[in-house]
JSON list of C-alpha atoms in Angstrom, two decimals:
[
{"chain": "A", "resi": 1, "resn": "MET", "atom": "CA", "xyz": [-0.62, 16.07, -33.56]},
{"chain": "A", "resi": 2, "resn": "ALA", "atom": "CA", "xyz": [0.67, 18.74, -31.59]},
{"chain": "A", "resi": 3, "resn": "LYS", "atom": "CA", "xyz": [2.58, 17.68, -28.45]},
{"chain": "A", "resi": 4, "resn": "TYR", "atom": "CA", "xyz": [2.61, 20.59, -26.11]},
{"chain": "A", "resi": 5, "resn": "ASN", "atom": "CA", "xyz": [4.76, 20.09, -22.45]},
{"chain": "A", "resi": 6, "resn": "ILE", "atom": "CA", "xyz": [3.21, 21.55, -19.49]},
{"chain": "A", "resi": 7, "resn": "CYS", "atom": "CA", "xyz": [4.50, 22.25, -15.81]},
{"chain": "A", "resi": 8, "resn": "VAL", "atom": "CA", "xyz": [2.40, 21.26, -12.38]},
{"chain": "A", "resi": 9, "resn": "VAL", "atom": "CA", "xyz": [4.58, 23.22, -9.75]},
{"chain": "A", "resi": 10, "resn": "CYS", "atom": "CA", "xyz": [3.69, 22.67, -5.71]},
{"chain": "A", "resi": 11, "resn": "GLY", "atom": "CA", "xyz": [5.68, 23.80, -2.80]},
{"chain": "A", "resi": 12, "resn": "SER", "atom": "CA", "xyz": [7.46, 20.10, -2.26]},
{"chain": "A", "resi": 13, "resn": "GLY", "atom": "CA", "xyz": [6.53, 18.91, -6.05]},
{"chain": "A", "resi": 14, "resn": "MET", "atom": "CA", "xyz": [5.12, 15.59, -3.18]},
{"chain": "A", "resi": 15, "resn": "ALA", "atom": "CA", "xyz": [1.31, 16.03, -2.91]},
{"chain": "A", "resi": 16, "resn": "THR", "atom": "CA", "xyz": [-0.69, 18.55, -4.61]},
{"chain": "A", "resi": 17, "resn": "SER", "atom": "CA", "xyz": [1.36, 18.81, -7.77]},
{"chain": "A", "resi": 18, "resn": "VAL", "atom": "CA", "xyz": [0.74, 15.04, -8.64]},
{"chain": "A", "resi": 19, "resn": "LEU", "atom": "CA", "xyz": [-2.78, 15.00, -7.60]},
{"chain": "A", "resi": 20, "resn": "ILE", "atom": "CA", "xyz": [-2.64, 18.18, -10.39]},
{"chain": "A", "resi": 21, "resn": "SER", "atom": "CA", "xyz": [-1.32, 16.37, -12.63]},
{"chain": "A", "resi": 22, "resn": "GLN", "atom": "CA", "xyz": [-3.10, 13.53, -12.87]},
{"chain": "A", "resi": 23, "resn": "GLN", "atom": "CA", "xyz": [-6.66, 15.14, -13.01]},
{"chain": "A", "resi": 24, "resn": "LEU", "atom": "CA", "xyz": [-5.04, 17.50, -15.86]},
{"chain": "A", "resi": 25, "resn": "LYS", "atom": "CA", "xyz": [-4.14, 14.36, -17.94]},
{"chain": "A", "resi": 26, "resn": "ASP", "atom": "CA", "xyz": [-7.51, 12.88, -17.31]},
{"chain": "A", "resi": 27, "resn": "LEU", "atom": "CA", "xyz": [-9.31, 15.78, -18.88]},
{"chain": "A", "resi": 28, "resn": "LEU", "atom": "CA", "xyz": [-6.68, 17.34, -21.45]},
{"chain": "A", "resi": 29, "resn": "LYS", "atom": "CA", "xyz": [-6.63, 13.46, -22.90]},
{"chain": "A", "resi": 30, "resn": "GLN", "atom": "CA", "xyz": [-10.63, 13.58, -22.59]},
{"chain": "A", "resi": 31, "resn": "ARG", "atom": "CA", "xyz": [-10.60, 16.56, -24.95]},
{"chain": "A", "resi": 32, "resn": "ASN", "atom": "CA", "xyz": [-7.49, 14.68, -27.53]},
{"chain": "A", "resi": 33, "resn": "ILE", "atom": "CA", "xyz": [-5.11, 16.70, -26.67]},
{"chain": "A", "resi": 34, "resn": "ASP", "atom": "CA", "xyz": [-2.09, 15.26, -26.37]},
{"chain": "A", "resi": 35, "resn": "ALA", "atom": "CA", "xyz": [0.47, 17.08, -23.29]},
{"chain": "A", "resi": 36, "resn": "ASN", "atom": "CA", "xyz": [3.33, 15.62, -21.90]},
{"chain": "A", "resi": 37, "resn": "ILE", "atom": "CA", "xyz": [2.96, 16.78, -18.13]},
{"chain": "A", "resi": 38, "resn": "THR", "atom": "CA", "xyz": [6.44, 16.93, -15.54]},
{"chain": "A", "resi": 39, "resn": "THR", "atom": "CA", "xyz": [5.59, 17.67, -11.76]},
{"chain": "A", "resi": 40, "resn": "THR", "atom": "CA", "xyz": [7.93, 19.92, -10.15]},
{"chain": "A", "resi": 41, "resn": "LYS", "atom": "CA", "xyz": [8.72, 21.74, -6.64]},
{"chain": "A", "resi": 42, "resn": "VAL", "atom": "CA", "xyz": [8.93, 25.67, -7.15]},
{"chain": "A", "resi": 43, "resn": "SER", "atom": "CA", "xyz": [12.69, 25.25, -5.31]},
{"chain": "A", "resi": 44, "resn": "ASP", "atom": "CA", "xyz": [13.15, 23.05, -8.33]},
{"chain": "A", "resi": 45, "resn": "LEU", "atom": "CA", "xyz": [11.91, 24.74, -11.30]},
{"chain": "A", "resi": 46, "resn": "GLY", "atom": "CA", "xyz": [14.71, 26.15, -13.35]},
{"chain": "A", "resi": 47, "resn": "ALA", "atom": "CA", "xyz": [14.66, 26.83, -17.09]},
{"chain": "A", "resi": 48, "resn": "VAL", "atom": "CA", "xyz": [10.71, 27.64, -18.05]},
{"chain": "A", "resi": 49, "resn": "SER", "atom": "CA", "xyz": [11.00, 28.23, -21.49]},
{"chain": "A", "resi": 50, "resn": "HIS", "atom": "CA", "xyz": [10.23, 25.12, -23.31]},
{"chain": "A", "resi": 51, "resn": "TYR", "atom": "CA", "xyz": [7.04, 24.78, -21.54]},
{"chain": "A", "resi": 52, "resn": "ASN", "atom": "CA", "xyz": [4.14, 26.11, -22.81]},
{"chain": "A", "resi": 53, "resn": "VAL", "atom": "CA", "xyz": [2.09, 26.43, -19.97]},
{"chain": "A", "resi": 54, "resn": "ILE", "atom": "CA", "xyz": [2.38, 25.93, -16.06]},
{"chain": "A", "resi": 55, "resn": "VAL", "atom": "CA", "xyz": [0.04, 24.81, -13.34]},
{"chain": "A", "resi": 56, "resn": "THR", "atom": "CA", "xyz": [0.48, 25.44, -10.11]},
{"chain": "A", "resi": 57, "resn": "SER", "atom": "CA", "xyz": [-1.55, 25.61, -6.71]},
{"chain": "A", "resi": 58, "resn": "THR", "atom": "CA", "xyz": [1.00, 28.07, -4.90]},
{"chain": "A", "resi": 59, "resn": "LEU", "atom": "CA", "xyz": [2.12, 31.20, -6.01]},
{"chain": "A", "resi": 60, "resn": "LEU", "atom": "CA", "xyz": [5.19, 31.56, -8.34]},
{"chain": "A", "resi": 61, "resn": "PRO", "atom": "CA", "xyz": [8.42, 33.95, -8.86]},
{"chain": "A", "resi": 62, "resn": "ASN", "atom": "CA", "xyz": [6.14, 36.46, -11.71]},
{"chain": "A", "resi": 63, "resn": "ASN", "atom": "CA", "xyz": [9.12, 37.03, -13.76]},
{"chain": "A", "resi": 64, "resn": "LEU", "atom": "CA", "xyz": [8.46, 33.28, -15.30]},
{"chain": "A", "resi": 65, "resn": "ASP", "atom": "CA", "xyz": [8.11, 33.78, -19.26]},
{"chain": "A", "resi": 66, "resn": "VAL", "atom": "CA", "xyz": [5.73, 31.18, -19.67]},
{"chain": "A", "resi": 67, "resn": "PRO", "atom": "CA", "xyz": [2.06, 31.73, -18.93]},
{"chain": "A", "resi": 68, "resn": "VAL", "atom": "CA", "xyz": [1.03, 30.64, -15.22]},
{"chain": "A", "resi": 69, "resn": "ILE", "atom": "CA", "xyz": [-2.62, 29.29, -14.30]},
{"chain": "A", "resi": 70, "resn": "ARG", "atom": "CA", "xyz": [-2.74, 29.39, -10.66]},
{"chain": "A", "resi": 71, "resn": "THR", "atom": "CA", "xyz": [-6.09, 27.79, -9.89]},
{"chain": "A", "resi": 72, "resn": "MET", "atom": "CA", "xyz": [-7.19, 25.10, -6.64]},
{"chain": "A", "resi": 73, "resn": "SER", "atom": "CA", "xyz": [-9.55, 23.45, -9.10]},
{"chain": "A", "resi": 74, "resn": "PHE", "atom": "CA", "xyz": [-7.86, 20.45, -9.96]},
{"chain": "A", "resi": 75, "resn": "LEU", "atom": "CA", "xyz": [-7.58, 19.94, -6.32]},
{"chain": "A", "resi": 76, "resn": "THR", "atom": "CA", "xyz": [-10.68, 20.57, -5.35]},
{"chain": "A", "resi": 77, "resn": "GLY", "atom": "CA", "xyz": [-12.77, 19.61, -8.61]},
{"chain": "A", "resi": 78, "resn": "LEU", "atom": "CA", "xyz": [-14.46, 22.98, -8.31]},
{"chain": "A", "resi": 79, "resn": "GLY", "atom": "CA", "xyz": [-13.94, 25.17, -11.49]},
{"chain": "A", "resi": 80, "resn": "MET", "atom": "CA", "xyz": [-12.00, 22.18, -13.49]},
{"chain": "A", "resi": 81, "resn": "ASP", "atom": "CA", "xyz": [-13.68, 22.84, -16.92]},
{"chain": "A", "resi": 82, "resn": "LYS", "atom": "CA", "xyz": [-13.04, 26.54, -17.05]},
{"chain": "A", "resi": 83, "resn": "ASP", "atom": "CA", "xyz": [-9.51, 26.29, -16.28]},
{"chain": "A", "resi": 84, "resn": "VAL", "atom": "CA", "xyz": [-8.91, 22.80, -18.64]},
{"chain": "A", "resi": 85, "resn": "ASP", "atom": "CA", "xyz": [-10.54, 25.95, -21.30]},
{"chain": "A", "resi": 86, "resn": "LYS", "atom": "CA", "xyz": [-7.79, 29.10, -20.52]},
{"chain": "A", "resi": 87, "resn": "ILE", "atom": "CA", "xyz": [-5.12, 25.89, -20.44]},
{"chain": "A", "resi": 88, "resn": "VAL", "atom": "CA", "xyz": [-6.04, 24.63, -23.63]},
{"chain": "A", "resi": 89, "resn": "ASN", "atom": "CA", "xyz": [-6.16, 28.14, -25.15]},
{"chain": "A", "resi": 90, "resn": "ILE", "atom": "CA", "xyz": [-3.06, 28.56, -24.58]},
{"chain": "A", "resi": 91, "resn": "LEU", "atom": "CA", "xyz": [-1.74, 25.32, -25.75]},
{"chain": "A", "resi": 92, "resn": "GLN", "atom": "CA", "xyz": [-3.67, 26.28, -29.21]},
{"chain": "A", "resi": 93, "resn": "GLY", "atom": "CA", "xyz": [-2.38, 30.12, -28.81]},
{"chain": "A", "resi": 94, "resn": "ASN", "atom": "CA", "xyz": [-5.48, 31.55, -28.60]},
{"chain": "A", "resi": 95, "resn": "LYS", "atom": "CA", "xyz": [-5.18, 33.38, -25.59]},
{"chain": "B", "resi": 1, "resn": "MET", "atom": "CA", "xyz": [-3.54, 2.90, -1.49]},
{"chain": "B", "resi": 2, "resn": "LYS", "atom": "CA", "xyz": [-6.93, 4.89, 0.10]},
{"chain": "B", "resi": 3, "resn": "LEU", "atom": "CA", "xyz": [-6.85, 6.84, 3.34]},
{"chain": "B", "resi": 4, "resn": "ILE", "atom": "CA", "xyz": [-8.11, 4.49, 5.13]},
{"chain": "B", "resi": 5, "resn": "GLU", "atom": "CA", "xyz": [-4.73, 2.50, 4.60]},
{"chain": "B", "resi": 6, "resn": "LEU", "atom": "CA", "xyz": [-2.94, 5.25, 6.30]},
{"chain": "B", "resi": 7, "resn": "ILE", "atom": "CA", "xyz": [-4.96, 5.78, 9.09]},
{"chain": "B", "resi": 8, "resn": "ASN", "atom": "CA", "xyz": [-5.13, 4.59, 12.17]},
{"chain": "B", "resi": 9, "resn": "GLU", "atom": "CA", "xyz": [-6.68, 5.48, 15.75]},
{"chain": "B", "resi": 10, "resn": "LYS", "atom": "CA", "xyz": [-3.29, 6.12, 16.90]},
{"chain": "B", "resi": 11, "resn": "LEU", "atom": "CA", "xyz": [-2.57, 8.73, 13.64]},
{"chain": "B", "resi": 12, "resn": "ILE", "atom": "CA", "xyz": [-5.65, 10.52, 14.77]},
{"chain": "B", "resi": 13, "resn": "LEU", "atom": "CA", "xyz": [-6.23, 13.69, 17.75]},
{"chain": "B", "resi": 14, "resn": "VAL", "atom": "CA", "xyz": [-9.41, 14.69, 18.32]},
{"chain": "B", "resi": 15, "resn": "GLY", "atom": "CA", "xyz": [-10.16, 18.17, 20.34]},
{"chain": "B", "resi": 16, "resn": "LEU", "atom": "CA", "xyz": [-6.42, 19.31, 19.94]},
{"chain": "B", "resi": 17, "resn": "GLU", "atom": "CA", "xyz": [-5.94, 22.34, 21.96]},
{"chain": "B", "resi": 18, "resn": "GLU", "atom": "CA", "xyz": [-3.21, 24.17, 19.95]},
{"chain": "B", "resi": 19, "resn": "ARG", "atom": "CA", "xyz": [-3.98, 28.06, 18.90]},
{"chain": "B", "resi": 20, "resn": "ASP", "atom": "CA", "xyz": [-1.12, 28.35, 16.81]},
{"chain": "B", "resi": 21, "resn": "ASN", "atom": "CA", "xyz": [-0.95, 26.02, 13.25]},
{"chain": "B", "resi": 22, "resn": "HIS", "atom": "CA", "xyz": [3.01, 25.09, 13.69]},
{"chain": "B", "resi": 23, "resn": "ASP", "atom": "CA", "xyz": [1.70, 24.02, 17.86]},
{"chain": "B", "resi": 24, "resn": "ALA", "atom": "CA", "xyz": [-0.76, 21.51, 15.69]},
{"chain": "B", "resi": 25, "resn": "ILE", "atom": "CA", "xyz": [1.45, 20.56, 13.21]},
{"chain": "B", "resi": 26, "resn": "LYS", "atom": "CA", "xyz": [3.88, 19.31, 16.08]},
{"chain": "B", "resi": 27, "resn": "VAL", "atom": "CA", "xyz": [1.44, 17.69, 17.98]},
{"chain": "B", "resi": 28, "resn": "LEU", "atom": "CA", "xyz": [0.70, 15.60, 14.84]},
{"chain": "B", "resi": 29, "resn": "GLY", "atom": "CA", "xyz": [4.44, 15.49, 14.14]},
{"chain": "B", "resi": 30, "resn": "ASN", "atom": "CA", "xyz": [5.11, 14.02, 17.55]},
{"chain": "B", "resi": 31, "resn": "ARG", "atom": "CA", "xyz": [2.47, 11.07, 17.04]},
{"chain": "B", "resi": 32, "resn": "LEU", "atom": "CA", "xyz": [3.86, 9.94, 13.18]},
{"chain": "B", "resi": 33, "resn": "LEU", "atom": "CA", "xyz": [6.93, 10.38, 15.15]},
{"chain": "B", "resi": 34, "resn": "THR", "atom": "CA", "xyz": [6.24, 8.14, 18.38]},
{"chain": "B", "resi": 35, "resn": "GLU", "atom": "CA", "xyz": [4.44, 5.69, 16.34]},
{"chain": "B", "resi": 36, "resn": "GLY", "atom": "CA", "xyz": [7.60, 5.41, 13.97]},
{"chain": "B", "resi": 37, "resn": "TYR", "atom": "CA", "xyz": [6.19, 6.78, 10.48]},
{"chain": "B", "resi": 38, "resn": "VAL", "atom": "CA", "xyz": [8.88, 9.42, 9.76]},
{"chain": "B", "resi": 39, "resn": "LYS", "atom": "CA", "xyz": [12.17, 10.44, 10.62]},
{"chain": "B", "resi": 40, "resn": "ASP", "atom": "CA", "xyz": [13.14, 13.14, 14.54]},
{"chain": "B", "resi": 41, "resn": "THR", "atom": "CA", "xyz": [13.74, 15.42, 11.68]},
{"chain": "B", "resi": 42, "resn": "PHE", "atom": "CA", "xyz": [10.25, 15.66, 9.93]},
{"chain": "B", "resi": 43, "resn": "ILE", "atom": "CA", "xyz": [8.35, 18.37, 11.67]},
{"chain": "B", "resi": 44, "resn": "ASP", "atom": "CA", "xyz": [10.63, 21.08, 11.60]},
{"chain": "B", "resi": 45, "resn": "ALA", "atom": "CA", "xyz": [11.23, 20.45, 7.61]},
{"chain": "B", "resi": 46, "resn": "ALA", "atom": "CA", "xyz": [6.67, 20.55, 7.84]},
{"chain": "B", "resi": 47, "resn": "ILE", "atom": "CA", "xyz": [6.48, 23.59, 9.38]},
{"chain": "B", "resi": 48, "resn": "GLN", "atom": "CA", "xyz": [10.02, 24.78, 7.22]},
{"chain": "B", "resi": 49, "resn": "ARG", "atom": "CA", "xyz": [7.80, 23.90, 4.51]},
{"chain": "B", "resi": 50, "resn": "GLU", "atom": "CA", "xyz": [4.48, 25.50, 5.54]},
{"chain": "B", "resi": 51, "resn": "LYS", "atom": "CA", "xyz": [6.58, 28.75, 6.32]},
{"chain": "B", "resi": 52, "resn": "GLU", "atom": "CA", "xyz": [7.43, 28.93, 2.26]},
{"chain": "B", "resi": 53, "resn": "TYR", "atom": "CA", "xyz": [4.56, 26.77, 1.01]},
{"chain": "B", "resi": 54, "resn": "PRO", "atom": "CA", "xyz": [1.21, 26.93, 3.08]},
{"chain": "B", "resi": 55, "resn": "THR", "atom": "CA", "xyz": [-1.65, 24.34, 2.67]},
{"chain": "B", "resi": 56, "resn": "GLY", "atom": "CA", "xyz": [-4.73, 25.79, 3.91]},
{"chain": "B", "resi": 57, "resn": "ILE", "atom": "CA", "xyz": [-7.40, 24.82, 1.71]},
{"chain": "B", "resi": 58, "resn": "GLN", "atom": "CA", "xyz": [-10.72, 26.53, 1.61]},
{"chain": "B", "resi": 59, "resn": "GLY", "atom": "CA", "xyz": [-14.00, 24.52, 1.96]},
{"chain": "B", "resi": 60, "resn": "VAL", "atom": "CA", "xyz": [-17.17, 25.04, 1.60]},
{"chain": "B", "resi": 61, "resn": "GLU", "atom": "CA", "xyz": [-17.86, 25.63, 5.05]},
{"chain": "B", "resi": 62, "resn": "ILE", "atom": "CA", "xyz": [-15.44, 24.33, 6.96]},
{"chain": "B", "resi": 63, "resn": "ASN", "atom": "CA", "xyz": [-11.36, 24.53, 5.32]},
{"chain": "B", "resi": 64, "resn": "ILE", "atom": "CA", "xyz": [-8.99, 21.98, 6.67]},
{"chain": "B", "resi": 65, "resn": "ALA", "atom": "CA", "xyz": [-4.81, 22.03, 6.23]},
{"chain": "B", "resi": 66, "resn": "ILE", "atom": "CA", "xyz": [-2.82, 19.36, 4.52]},
{"chain": "B", "resi": 67, "resn": "PRO", "atom": "CA", "xyz": [0.81, 20.35, 5.68]},
{"chain": "B", "resi": 68, "resn": "HIS", "atom": "CA", "xyz": [3.44, 18.00, 4.27]},
{"chain": "B", "resi": 69, "resn": "THR", "atom": "CA", "xyz": [7.26, 17.38, 3.20]},
{"chain": "B", "resi": 70, "resn": "GLU", "atom": "CA", "xyz": [9.69, 15.48, 1.57]},
{"chain": "B", "resi": 71, "resn": "ASN", "atom": "CA", "xyz": [10.06, 12.33, 1.48]},
{"chain": "B", "resi": 72, "resn": "THR", "atom": "CA", "xyz": [13.28, 11.66, 2.30]},
{"chain": "B", "resi": 73, "resn": "HIS", "atom": "CA", "xyz": [11.75, 12.84, 6.29]},
{"chain": "B", "resi": 74, "resn": "VAL", "atom": "CA", "xyz": [9.36, 9.76, 6.01]},
{"chain": "B", "resi": 75, "resn": "ILE", "atom": "CA", "xyz": [9.82, 6.17, 6.92]},
{"chain": "B", "resi": 76, "resn": "ASN", "atom": "CA", "xyz": [6.70, 4.78, 6.14]},
{"chain": "B", "resi": 77, "resn": "PRO", "atom": "CA", "xyz": [3.55, 6.42, 4.99]},
{"chain": "B", "resi": 78, "resn": "GLY", "atom": "CA", "xyz": [0.57, 7.64, 6.89]},
{"chain": "B", "resi": 79, "resn": "VAL", "atom": "CA", "xyz": [-1.23, 10.04, 7.73]},
{"chain": "B", "resi": 80, "resn": "ALA", "atom": "CA", "xyz": [-2.29, 11.65, 11.03]},
{"chain": "B", "resi": 81, "resn": "ILE", "atom": "CA", "xyz": [-5.70, 14.13, 11.25]},
{"chain": "B", "resi": 82, "resn": "GLY", "atom": "CA", "xyz": [-6.22, 16.01, 14.04]},
{"chain": "B", "resi": 83, "resn": "VAL", "atom": "CA", "xyz": [-9.90, 17.48, 15.18]},
{"chain": "B", "resi": 84, "resn": "LEU", "atom": "CA", "xyz": [-8.92, 21.21, 16.29]},
{"chain": "B", "resi": 85, "resn": "LYS", "atom": "CA", "xyz": [-10.83, 21.91, 19.53]},
{"chain": "B", "resi": 86, "resn": "GLU", "atom": "CA", "xyz": [-10.87, 25.97, 17.76]},
{"chain": "B", "resi": 87, "resn": "GLU", "atom": "CA", "xyz": [-10.40, 26.88, 14.37]},
{"chain": "B", "resi": 88, "resn": "VAL", "atom": "CA", "xyz": [-6.09, 27.52, 14.24]},
{"chain": "B", "resi": 89, "resn": "LEU", "atom": "CA", "xyz": [-5.29, 30.49, 11.41]},
{"chain": "B", "resi": 90, "resn": "PHE", "atom": "CA", "xyz": [-3.08, 28.59, 8.23]},
{"chain": "B", "resi": 91, "resn": "ASN", "atom": "CA", "xyz": [-1.87, 31.03, 4.94]},
{"chain": "B", "resi": 92, "resn": "LYS", "atom": "CA", "xyz": [-3.59, 29.88, 2.53]},
{"chain": "B", "resi": 93, "resn": "MET", "atom": "CA", "xyz": [-2.31, 27.55, -0.40]},
{"chain": "B", "resi": 94, "resn": "ASP", "atom": "CA", "xyz": [-3.17, 29.43, -3.68]},
{"chain": "B", "resi": 95, "resn": "ASN", "atom": "CA", "xyz": [-3.08, 32.70, -1.92]},
{"chain": "B", "resi": 96, "resn": "PRO", "atom": "CA", "xyz": [-0.17, 32.75, 0.67]},
{"chain": "B", "resi": 97, "resn": "ASP", "atom": "CA", "xyz": [-1.33, 36.65, 1.96]},
{"chain": "B", "resi": 98, "resn": "GLU", "atom": "CA", "xyz": [-4.84, 35.16, 2.84]},
{"chain": "B", "resi": 99, "resn": "ARG", "atom": "CA", "xyz": [-5.07, 33.68, 6.41]},
{"chain": "B", "resi": 100, "resn": "ILE", "atom": "CA", "xyz": [-8.26, 30.75, 6.87]},
{"chain": "B", "resi": 101, "resn": "LYS", "atom": "CA", "xyz": [-9.00, 29.58, 9.82]},
{"chain": "B", "resi": 102, "resn": "VAL", "atom": "CA", "xyz": [-8.51, 25.42, 9.91]},
{"chain": "B", "resi": 103, "resn": "LYS", "atom": "CA", "xyz": [-10.65, 23.32, 11.45]},
{"chain": "B", "resi": 104, "resn": "ILE", "atom": "CA", "xyz": [-8.90, 19.72, 10.88]},
{"chain": "B", "resi": 105, "resn": "ILE", "atom": "CA", "xyz": [-5.22, 19.19, 9.83]},
{"chain": "B", "resi": 106, "resn": "PHE", "atom": "CA", "xyz": [-4.17, 16.05, 8.05]},
{"chain": "B", "resi": 107, "resn": "LEU", "atom": "CA", "xyz": [-0.65, 16.64, 8.48]},
{"chain": "B", "resi": 108, "resn": "LEU", "atom": "CA", "xyz": [1.01, 13.59, 5.60]},
{"chain": "B", "resi": 109, "resn": "ALA", "atom": "CA", "xyz": [3.19, 11.83, 5.36]},
{"chain": "B", "resi": 110, "resn": "ILE", "atom": "CA", "xyz": [4.24, 10.31, 2.01]},
{"chain": "B", "resi": 111, "resn": "LYS", "atom": "CA", "xyz": [6.55, 8.31, 0.94]},
{"chain": "B", "resi": 112, "resn": "MET", "atom": "CA", "xyz": [6.25, 7.77, -3.26]},
{"chain": "B", "resi": 113, "resn": "PRO", "atom": "CA", "xyz": [3.57, 10.37, -4.00]},
{"chain": "B", "resi": 114, "resn": "GLU", "atom": "CA", "xyz": [1.55, 8.26, -7.37]},
{"chain": "B", "resi": 115, "resn": "LEU", "atom": "CA", "xyz": [0.91, 5.46, -4.45]},
{"chain": "B", "resi": 116, "resn": "HIS", "atom": "CA", "xyz": [-0.83, 7.93, -2.57]},
{"chain": "B", "resi": 117, "resn": "LEU", "atom": "CA", "xyz": [-2.57, 9.96, -5.24]},
{"chain": "B", "resi": 118, "resn": "GLU", "atom": "CA", "xyz": [-5.72, 7.61, -4.33]},
{"chain": "B", "resi": 119, "resn": "ALA", "atom": "CA", "xyz": [-5.73, 9.13, -0.44]},
{"chain": "B", "resi": 120, "resn": "LEU", "atom": "CA", "xyz": [-4.96, 12.89, -1.64]},
{"chain": "B", "resi": 121, "resn": "LYS", "atom": "CA", "xyz": [-8.41, 12.33, -3.38]},
{"chain": "B", "resi": 122, "resn": "GLU", "atom": "CA", "xyz": [-9.99, 11.61, -1.03]},
{"chain": "B", "resi": 123, "resn": "ILE", "atom": "CA", "xyz": [-8.68, 14.24, 1.07]},
{"chain": "B", "resi": 124, "resn": "MET", "atom": "CA", "xyz": [-9.73, 16.70, -1.30]},
{"chain": "B", "resi": 125, "resn": "ASN", "atom": "CA", "xyz": [-13.35, 14.96, -2.25]},
{"chain": "B", "resi": 126, "resn": "ILE", "atom": "CA", "xyz": [-13.61, 15.62, 2.00]},
{"chain": "B", "resi": 127, "resn": "VAL", "atom": "CA", "xyz": [-13.45, 19.22, 2.09]},
{"chain": "B", "resi": 128, "resn": "GLN", "atom": "CA", "xyz": [-16.14, 19.39, -0.50]},
{"chain": "B", "resi": 129, "resn": "ASP", "atom": "CA", "xyz": [-18.48, 17.67, 1.36]},
{"chain": "B", "resi": 130, "resn": "ALA", "atom": "CA", "xyz": [-20.22, 19.24, 3.95]},
{"chain": "B", "resi": 131, "resn": "GLU", "atom": "CA", "xyz": [-22.21, 16.52, 6.02]},
{"chain": "B", "resi": 132, "resn": "MET", "atom": "CA", "xyz": [-19.04, 14.23, 6.25]},
{"chain": "B", "resi": 133, "resn": "ILE", "atom": "CA", "xyz": [-16.77, 17.16, 6.83]},
{"chain": "B", "resi": 134, "resn": "LYS", "atom": "CA", "xyz": [-19.05, 17.98, 9.60]},
{"chain": "B", "resi": 135, "resn": "ALA", "atom": "CA", "xyz": [-19.09, 14.29, 11.16]},
{"chain": "B", "resi": 136, "resn": "ILE", "atom": "CA", "xyz": [-15.42, 14.44, 11.52]},
{"chain": "B", "resi": 137, "resn": "CYS", "atom": "CA", "xyz": [-15.63, 17.67, 13.81]},
{"chain": "B", "resi": 138, "resn": "VAL", "atom": "CA", "xyz": [-18.10, 16.28, 15.91]},
{"chain": "B", "resi": 139, "resn": "GLY", "atom": "CA", "xyz": [-16.35, 13.35, 16.28]},
{"chain": "B", "resi": 140, "resn": "LYS", "atom": "CA", "xyz": [-16.60, 11.90, 19.85]},
{"chain": "B", "resi": 141, "resn": "ASP", "atom": "CA", "xyz": [-13.01, 9.97, 19.30]},
{"chain": "B", "resi": 142, "resn": "SER", "atom": "CA", "xyz": [-10.65, 8.22, 16.92]},
{"chain": "B", "resi": 143, "resn": "LYS", "atom": "CA", "xyz": [-12.71, 4.96, 16.08]},
{"chain": "B", "resi": 144, "resn": "GLU", "atom": "CA", "xyz": [-15.23, 7.69, 15.13]},
{"chain": "B", "resi": 145, "resn": "ILE", "atom": "CA", "xyz": [-14.10, 9.07, 12.30]},
{"chain": "B", "resi": 146, "resn": "ILE", "atom": "CA", "xyz": [-11.85, 6.01, 11.47]},
{"chain": "B", "resi": 147, "resn": "ASN", "atom": "CA", "xyz": [-15.54, 4.43, 10.80]},
{"chain": "B", "resi": 148, "resn": "ILE", "atom": "CA", "xyz": [-15.95, 7.80, 9.05]},
{"chain": "B", "resi": 149, "resn": "ILE", "atom": "CA", "xyz": [-14.03, 7.93, 6.67]},
{"chain": "B", "resi": 150, "resn": "GLY", "atom": "CA", "xyz": [-14.13, 4.21, 6.24]},
{"chain": "B", "resi": 151, "resn": "ARG", "atom": "CA", "xyz": [-17.40, 4.19, 4.50]},
{"chain": "B", "resi": 152, "resn": "GLU", "atom": "CA", "xyz": [-16.46, 6.08, 2.70]},
{"chain": "B", "resi": 153, "resn": "ASP", "atom": "CA", "xyz": [-14.30, 3.85, 1.39]},
{"chain": "B", "resi": 154, "resn": "LYS", "atom": "CA", "xyz": [-16.33, 1.44, 0.96]}
]
């Protein structure tokens, strides 16, 4: 099974990114998608080319070479499924 | 840890009259400081972080903010809750150029994020729960607010 790398980013790496990553992990598992999810803060983001997609609740520099999904859904619960669809589409390469 | 385990009556301030988000963070942060939850560097760090990465979150009817900062400024985990008499402006987390009126501030002193996921989820659920958030807004004192949050935990 393909293994994907996802990075979840927030301002401090303390709160929202951890919550988002947990929700996302559960939702991807439900869809049988095996993904490695790491969390970090914006200032520690560094090189991103090994990620398939970046998920964030905040504004990121827009020169990133990797698709970015900016959403509050994994925090508030509203519209999560749609965002998982988007992420799965990116992972499976059928944007 | 549940939200109820991270709060106590002294950490809840009702009827805050601050007119500015940074002042409100200061008042709540001072409470965390005097109660021994955070180091004296916490308040400035939280305000700085709020400037760089704002934390306003749009609710169904009532908006909240969840200011926080790195755990190096935290001694013991805790959440200070402030209900404002009149809403103050926060920039939105997902769209920092946009400002929203915030009624309730949850100032998070987080030590180990994994341990506090449950509490964070509860806060997010509160934002979606129009009844509960209204109850918190009209709560007369910290005791009443603790009861409202504790009720949900059972």
